[in-house]
Amino acid sequence: MSSFNGGQYALAIQGFQEYLQYYGDTPRASNAQYYIAECYYNNGYYTRAVKEYDKCIERYPNGNKAAAAQLKKGYALLANGQRAAGIQELRSLVEQHPESHEADLATQRLRKLGIIIRARRKPGAYTPRSRTGTAAQAAATRAAVRPQ
């Protein structure tokens, strides 16, 4: 990490790749893959960064860096001039990880691009103004608030 924090990205990539070679099945492997992508992103190599973020997302879908990798993949796509793909990636992140900090950041970036994302809620949650939910849920809600 000291190489990464010091901006020595080529050396950092080498260290992270060595870590993955020996410890690729450990809980911190997703971190190493994520930071490889970050090295490329920080150097402005957005196409390569996207490929490395994809590896993080695909190899470690339950890792602690999955949402962060998806967010930064979206940023890299946008920075590389791939607006439609970047927007789609950020929207996908908001749908897949709605309660995450990364989803908040994705929503903010989308708003800056002029794209409004509806308020997020937990899957299955019903609100009276929602167009989702069953008729039975709506009736139960009305009955619960109706005065006796």
mmCIF file of C-alpha atoms in Angstrom:
data_model
loop_
_atom_site.group_PDB
_atom_site.id
_atom_site.type_symbol
_atom_site.label_atom_id
_atom_site.label_comp_id
_atom_site.label_asym_id
_atom_site.label_seq_id
_atom_site.Cartn_x
_atom_site.Cartn_y
_atom_site.Cartn_z
ATOM 1 C CA MET A 1 0.000 0.000 0.000
ATOM 2 C CA SER A 2 2.881 2.394 0.598
ATOM 3 C CA SER A 3 3.745 2.295 -3.114
ATOM 4 C CA PHE A 4 0.122 3.056 -3.997
ATOM 5 C CA ASN A 5 -0.152 5.863 -1.454
ATOM 6 C CA GLY A 6 3.145 7.283 -2.705
ATOM 7 C CA GLY A 7 1.930 7.368 -6.290
ATOM 8 C CA GLN A 8 4.350 4.664 -7.427
ATOM 9 C CA TYR A 9 1.647 2.864 -9.360
ATOM 10 C CA ALA A 10 3.787 0.518 -11.448
ATOM 11 C CA LEU A 11 5.432 -0.813 -8.298
ATOM 12 C CA ALA A 12 2.068 -1.004 -6.552
ATOM 13 C CA ILE A 13 0.560 -3.010 -9.425
ATOM 14 C CA GLN A 14 3.420 -5.461 -9.209
ATOM 15 C CA GLY A 15 2.895 -5.879 -5.469
ATOM 16 C CA PHE A 16 -0.855 -6.358 -5.780
ATOM 17 C CA GLN A 17 -0.405 -8.886 -8.591
ATOM 18 C CA GLU A 18 2.050 -10.861 -6.454
ATOM 19 C CA TYR A 19 -0.436 -10.818 -3.601
ATOM 20 C CA LEU A 20 -3.149 -12.184 -5.896
ATOM 21 C CA GLN A 21 -0.809 -14.868 -7.195
ATOM 22 C CA TYR A 22 -0.322 -16.275 -3.696
ATOM 23 C CA TYR A 23 -3.465 -15.181 -1.868
ATOM 24 C CA GLY A 24 -6.073 -14.862 -4.624
ATOM 25 C CA ASP A 25 -8.664 -16.821 -2.637
ATOM 26 C CA THR A 26 -8.457 -14.816 0.572
ATOM 27 C CA PRO A 27 -10.937 -12.187 1.770
ATOM 28 C CA ARG A 28 -8.520 -9.354 0.927
ATOM 29 C CA ALA A 29 -7.983 -10.466 -2.650
ATOM 30 C CA SER A 30 -10.791 -8.199 -3.834
ATOM 31 C CA ASN A 31 -8.931 -5.257 -2.307
ATOM 32 C CA ALA A 32 -5.773 -6.116 -4.252
ATOM 33 C CA GLN A 33 -7.695 -6.398 -7.521
ATOM 34 C CA TYR A 34 -9.508 -3.142 -6.812
ATOM 35 C CA TYR A 35 -6.254 -1.285 -6.149
ATOM 36 C CA ILE A 36 -4.734 -2.599 -9.374
ATOM 37 C CA ALA A 37 -7.650 -0.951 -11.172
ATOM 38 C CA GLU A 38 -7.192 2.204 -9.109
ATOM 39 C CA CYS A 39 -3.549 2.423 -10.206
ATOM 40 C CA TYR A 40 -4.593 2.465 -13.845
ATOM 41 C CA TYR A 41 -7.439 4.890 -13.151
ATOM 42 C CA ASN A 42 -5.158 7.299 -11.295
ATOM 43 C CA ASN A 43 -2.722 7.250 -14.239
ATOM 44 C CA GLY A 44 -5.531 8.041 -16.682
ATOM 45 C CA TYR A 45 -5.514 4.607 -18.340
ATOM 46 C CA TYR A 46 -9.275 4.334 -18.217
ATOM 47 C CA THR A 47 -9.723 1.478 -20.687
ATOM 48 C CA ARG A 48 -7.337 -0.720 -18.710
ATOM 49 C CA ALA A 49 -8.923 0.418 -15.437
ATOM 50 C CA VAL A 50 -12.343 -0.717 -16.692
ATOM 51 C CA LYS A 51 -10.923 -4.176 -17.436
ATOM 52 C CA GLU A 52 -9.396 -4.408 -13.966
ATOM 53 C CA TYR A 53 -12.587 -3.198 -12.247
ATOM 54 C CA ASP A 54 -14.462 -5.862 -14.225
ATOM 55 C CA LYS A 55 -12.113 -8.499 -12.833
ATOM 56 C CA CYS A 56 -12.860 -7.282 -9.316
ATOM 57 C CA ILE A 57 -16.613 -7.364 -9.916
ATOM 58 C CA GLU A 58 -16.604 -10.747 -11.649
ATOM 59 C CA ARG A 59 -14.093 -12.617 -9.488
ATOM 60 C CA TYR A 60 -15.219 -11.196 -6.159
ATOM 61 C CA PRO A 61 -18.936 -10.353 -6.493
ATOM 62 C CA ASN A 62 -19.411 -10.625 -2.727
ATOM 63 C CA GLY A 63 -16.158 -8.880 -1.840
ATOM 64 C CA ASN A 64 -16.094 -5.651 0.091
ATOM 65 C CA LYS A 65 -14.938 -3.735 -2.999
ATOM 66 C CA ALA A 66 -17.642 -4.877 -5.447
ATOM 67 C CA ALA A 67 -19.766 -1.729 -5.170
ATOM 68 C CA ALA A 68 -16.709 0.542 -5.175
ATOM 69 C CA ALA A 69 -15.371 -1.207 -8.273
ATOM 70 C CA GLN A 70 -18.687 -0.750 -10.051
ATOM 71 C CA LEU A 71 -18.767 2.938 -9.116
ATOM 72 C CA LYS A 72 -15.245 3.571 -10.333
ATOM 73 C CA LYS A 73 -15.887 1.534 -13.483
ATOM 74 C CA GLY A 74 -18.735 3.929 -14.228
ATOM 75 C CA TYR A 75 -16.468 6.912 -13.594
ATOM 76 C CA ALA A 76 -13.760 5.426 -15.842
ATOM 77 C CA LEU A 77 -16.243 4.844 -18.656
ATOM 78 C CA LEU A 78 -17.422 8.446 -18.392
ATOM 79 C CA ALA A 79 -13.851 9.744 -18.297
ATOM 80 C CA ASN A 80 -13.096 7.671 -21.394
ATOM 81 C CA GLY A 81 -15.949 9.332 -23.302
ATOM 82 C CA GLN A 82 -18.307 6.364 -23.064
ATOM 83 C CA ARG A 83 -21.234 8.299 -21.634
ATOM 84 C CA ALA A 84 -24.003 5.757 -22.290
ATOM 85 C CA ALA A 85 -22.006 2.865 -20.845
ATOM 86 C CA GLY A 86 -20.954 4.949 -17.831
ATOM 87 C CA ILE A 87 -24.513 5.985 -17.114
ATOM 88 C CA GLN A 88 -25.708 2.394 -17.425
ATOM 89 C CA GLU A 89 -23.022 1.201 -15.004
ATOM 90 C CA LEU A 90 -23.943 3.836 -12.430
ATOM 91 C CA ARG A 91 -27.651 3.041 -12.766
ATOM 92 C CA SER A 92 -26.905 -0.642 -12.342
ATOM 93 C CA LEU A 93 -24.934 0.116 -9.184
ATOM 94 C CA VAL A 94 -27.866 2.060 -7.711
ATOM 95 C CA GLU A 95 -30.181 -0.866 -8.462
ATOM 96 C CA GLN A 96 -27.844 -3.567 -7.126
ATOM 97 C CA HIS A 97 -26.588 -1.773 -4.006
ATOM 98 C CA PRO A 98 -29.334 0.770 -3.198
ATOM 99 C CA GLU A 99 -28.412 1.322 0.433
ATOM 100 C CA SER A 100 -24.665 1.780 -0.141
ATOM 101 C CA HIS A 101 -22.563 4.916 0.038
ATOM 102 C CA GLU A 102 -21.430 4.136 -3.505
ATOM 103 C CA ALA A 103 -25.059 4.303 -4.683
ATOM 104 C CA ASP A 104 -25.309 7.775 -3.177
ATOM 105 C CA LEU A 105 -22.163 8.832 -5.046
ATOM 106 C CA ALA A 106 -23.472 7.298 -8.275
ATOM 107 C CA THR A 107 -26.771 9.169 -7.863
ATOM 108 C CA GLN A 108 -24.887 12.434 -7.334
ATOM 109 C CA ARG A 109 -22.814 11.883 -10.480
ATOM 110 C CA LEU A 110 -25.913 11.002 -12.483
ATOM 111 C CA ARG A 111 -27.610 14.188 -11.300
ATOM 112 C CA LYS A 112 -24.599 16.204 -12.486
ATOM 113 C CA LEU A 113 -25.120 14.564 -15.871
ATOM 114 C CA GLY A 114 -28.759 15.677 -15.812
ATOM 115 C CA ILE A 115 -30.175 12.251 -15.025
ATOM 116 C CA ILE A 116 -32.592 11.970 -12.138
ATOM 117 C CA ILE A 117 -32.840 8.697 -10.260
ATOM 118 C CA ARG A 118 -36.015 8.097 -8.292
ATOM 119 C CA ALA A 119 -35.735 7.711 -4.542
ATOM 120 C CA ARG A 120 -34.305 4.351 -3.617
ATOM 121 C CA ARG A 121 -35.965 2.028 -1.154
ATOM 122 C CA LYS A 122 -35.326 -1.448 0.072
ATOM 123 C CA PRO A 123 -36.571 -4.178 -2.260
ATOM 124 C CA GLY A 124 -40.087 -5.257 -1.339
ATOM 125 C CA ALA A 125 -40.808 -2.091 0.626
ATOM 126 C CA TYR A 126 -44.194 -0.597 -0.117
ATOM 127 C CA THR A 127 -45.077 3.034 0.119
ATOM 128 C CA PRO A 128 -48.587 4.375 -0.600
ATOM 129 C CA ARG A 129 -47.303 6.575 -3.448
ATOM 130 C CA SER A 130 -45.420 3.686 -4.971
ATOM 131 C CA ARG A 131 -46.694 2.076 -8.142
ATOM 132 C CA THR A 132 -45.292 -1.232 -7.007
ATOM 133 C CA GLY A 133 -46.786 -3.645 -4.529
ATOM 134 C CA THR A 134 -49.899 -5.727 -4.703
ATOM 135 C CA ALA A 135 -53.495 -4.636 -4.458
ATOM 136 C CA ALA A 136 -53.687 -6.565 -1.184
ATOM 137 C CA GLN A 137 -50.809 -4.488 0.218
ATOM 138 C CA ALA A 138 -52.562 -1.283 -0.822
ATOM 139 C CA ALA A 139 -55.851 -2.415 0.739
ATOM 140 C CA ALA A 140 -54.090 -3.429 3.958
ATOM 141 C CA THR A 141 -52.403 -0.021 4.140
ATOM 142 C CA ARG A 142 -55.710 1.806 3.616
ATOM 143 C CA ALA A 143 -57.434 -0.361 6.213
ATOM 144 C CA ALA A 144 -54.661 0.254 8.729
ATOM 145 C CA VAL A 145 -54.994 4.027 8.456
ATOM 146 C CA ARG A 146 -58.808 4.177 8.179
ATOM 147 C CA PRO A 147 -60.460 5.525 11.352
ATOM 148 C CA GLN A 148 -62.755 3.103 13.151
#
